[in-house]
mmCIF file of C-alpha atoms in Angstrom:
data_model
loop_
_atom_site.group_PDB
_atom_site.id
_atom_site.type_symbol
_atom_site.label_atom_id
_atom_site.label_comp_id
_atom_site.label_asym_id
_atom_site.label_seq_id
_atom_site.Cartn_x
_atom_site.Cartn_y
_atom_site.Cartn_z
ATOM 1 C CA MET A 1 110.466 117.687 99.131
ATOM 2 C CA SER A 2 109.464 114.163 97.977
ATOM 3 C CA GLU A 3 106.029 113.476 96.611
ATOM 4 C CA THR A 4 103.929 110.645 97.756
ATOM 5 C CA PRO A 5 103.329 108.280 94.881
ATOM 6 C CA ALA A 6 99.608 107.828 93.826
ATOM 7 C CA VAL A 7 98.486 104.437 95.198
ATOM 8 C CA ASP A 8 95.148 102.835 95.941
ATOM 9 C CA PRO A 9 93.472 104.568 98.839
ATOM 10 C CA ALA A 10 93.353 101.346 100.789
ATOM 11 C CA VAL A 11 97.164 101.282 100.529
ATOM 12 C CA ASN A 12 97.707 105.034 101.081
ATOM 13 C CA VAL A 13 96.791 105.246 104.793
ATOM 14 C CA PRO A 14 99.438 102.822 106.319
ATOM 15 C CA PHE A 15 101.933 103.959 103.568
ATOM 16 C CA LEU A 16 101.503 107.612 104.467
ATOM 17 C CA ALA A 17 101.620 107.203 108.260
ATOM 18 C CA GLY A 18 105.024 105.721 108.235
ATOM 19 C CA TYR A 19 106.485 107.360 105.157
ATOM 20 C CA THR A 20 105.701 110.866 106.397
ATOM 21 C CA ASP A 21 107.650 110.341 109.520
ATOM 22 C CA PHE A 22 110.746 109.259 107.600
ATOM 23 C CA LEU A 23 110.345 112.289 105.329
ATOM 24 C CA ILE A 24 110.301 114.551 108.487
ATOM 25 C CA ALA A 25 113.243 112.667 110.080
ATOM 26 C CA ALA A 26 115.234 113.135 106.693
ATOM 27 C CA GLY A 27 114.395 116.824 106.683
ATOM 28 C CA ASP A 28 112.444 116.383 103.440
ATOM 29 C CA ALA A 29 109.205 117.603 105.182
ATOM 30 C CA GLU A 30 108.254 119.702 108.146
ATOM 31 C CA GLY A 31 106.168 118.496 111.083
ATOM 32 C CA ILE A 32 106.320 116.367 114.286
ATOM 33 C CA TYR A 33 106.227 112.697 114.905
ATOM 34 C CA HIS A 34 102.806 111.079 114.956
ATOM 35 C CA GLY A 35 101.915 107.775 116.437
ATOM 36 C CA ALA A 36 103.231 105.114 118.774
ATOM 37 C CA VAL A 37 106.981 104.684 119.101
ATOM 38 C CA TRP A 38 106.850 101.392 117.427
ATOM 39 C CA ASN A 39 105.412 102.769 114.076
ATOM 40 C CA ASP A 40 108.797 102.425 112.366
ATOM 41 C CA GLY A 41 108.354 98.682 112.855
ATOM 42 C CA ASP A 42 104.880 98.711 111.532
ATOM 43 C CA PHE A 43 106.143 100.603 108.405
ATOM 44 C CA TYR A 44 108.811 98.072 107.880
ATOM 45 C CA LYS A 45 106.306 95.329 108.068
ATOM 46 C CA PHE A 46 104.129 97.051 105.634
ATOM 47 C CA LEU A 47 107.104 97.275 103.234
ATOM 48 C CA GLU A 48 107.815 93.720 103.798
ATOM 49 C CA ALA A 49 104.238 92.884 102.684
ATOM 50 C CA VAL A 50 104.533 95.187 99.662
ATOM 51 C CA SER A 51 107.955 93.483 98.733
ATOM 52 C CA ALA A 52 106.317 89.983 98.870
ATOM 53 C CA VAL A 53 103.371 91.106 96.648
ATOM 54 C CA TYR A 54 105.723 92.973 94.343
ATOM 55 C CA ALA A 55 107.884 89.728 93.977
ATOM 56 C CA VAL A 56 104.926 88.023 92.367
ATOM 57 C CA SER A 57 103.018 90.788 90.689
ATOM 58 C CA HIS A 58 105.833 93.172 89.499
ATOM 59 C CA ASP A 59 103.157 95.951 89.990
ATOM 60 C CA PRO A 60 104.792 99.346 89.039
ATOM 61 C CA GLN A 61 102.962 101.111 91.710
ATOM 62 C CA LEU A 62 104.269 98.842 94.517
ATOM 63 C CA GLU A 63 107.776 99.298 92.908
ATOM 64 C CA GLN A 64 107.241 103.072 93.385
ATOM 65 C CA ILE A 65 106.194 102.715 96.977
ATOM 66 C CA LEU A 66 109.314 100.557 97.684
ATOM 67 C CA SER A 67 111.726 102.895 95.769
ATOM 68 C CA GLN A 68 110.432 106.007 97.482
ATOM 69 C CA SER A 69 110.361 104.511 100.878
ATOM 70 C CA ILE A 70 113.871 103.038 100.593
ATOM 71 C CA ARG A 71 115.234 106.492 99.585
ATOM 72 C CA ALA A 72 113.425 108.171 102.445
ATOM 73 C CA ILE A 73 114.737 105.711 105.018
ATOM 74 C CA GLY A 74 118.314 106.041 103.611
ATOM 75 C CA ARG A 75 118.116 109.785 103.904
ATOM 76 C CA ALA A 76 116.714 109.613 107.474
ATOM 77 C CA GLN A 77 119.310 107.191 108.734
ATOM 78 C CA ARG A 78 122.249 108.853 110.547
ATOM 79 C CA ALA A 79 125.791 108.414 109.562
ATOM 80 C CA ASP A 80 126.478 106.072 112.433
ATOM 81 C CA GLY A 81 123.616 103.876 111.193
ATOM 82 C CA TYR A 82 121.088 104.782 113.831
ATOM 83 C CA ILE A 83 117.442 105.038 112.706
ATOM 84 C CA HIS A 84 114.409 105.654 114.835
ATOM 85 C CA THR A 85 112.206 108.307 113.557
ATOM 86 C CA PRO A 86 110.799 109.511 116.964
ATOM 87 C CA VAL A 87 114.244 110.204 118.152
ATOM 88 C CA LEU A 88 115.505 111.646 114.844
ATOM 89 C CA ILE A 89 112.554 113.944 114.547
ATOM 90 C CA ARG A 90 113.023 115.173 118.150
ATOM 91 C CA GLN A 91 116.785 115.797 117.485
ATOM 92 C CA ARG A 92 115.828 117.653 114.373
ATOM 93 C CA HIS A 93 113.813 119.992 116.491
ATOM 94 C CA GLY A 94 116.713 120.571 118.862
ATOM 95 C CA ASP A 95 116.442 117.712 121.426
ATOM 96 C CA LYS A 96 119.946 116.669 122.435
ATOM 97 C CA ASP A 97 118.972 113.246 123.788
#
C-alpha cells in the first residue's frame, strides 16, 4: 500500500480526499468512494495548483505530492484509458455498470 507523503496540514486535507479515492480505485487501499462525483476534477485542479507552485518553488514536498499522485492516477486508470474513481471503485466492489 502507498503511503501518504508528509505535507503541511493545510495541504493535507484536499490532498488526502482525492488521493485516497485514487488509491482505492487502484486497489492499493481498501474502502468506498467518499464525496461528490466531481471530486476527481477537484483533485486534478489541486494538482494543477501544486504544479504551478512547484514550477516556481521546486519544493521537494510538492514534488513528492505530484509524483505519488501521478503514480496513483496511473495505477487506477483502466487499460482502455477510462478513469473516474466513483465508477472504478464501484466496479472493484463488484458493480458491473
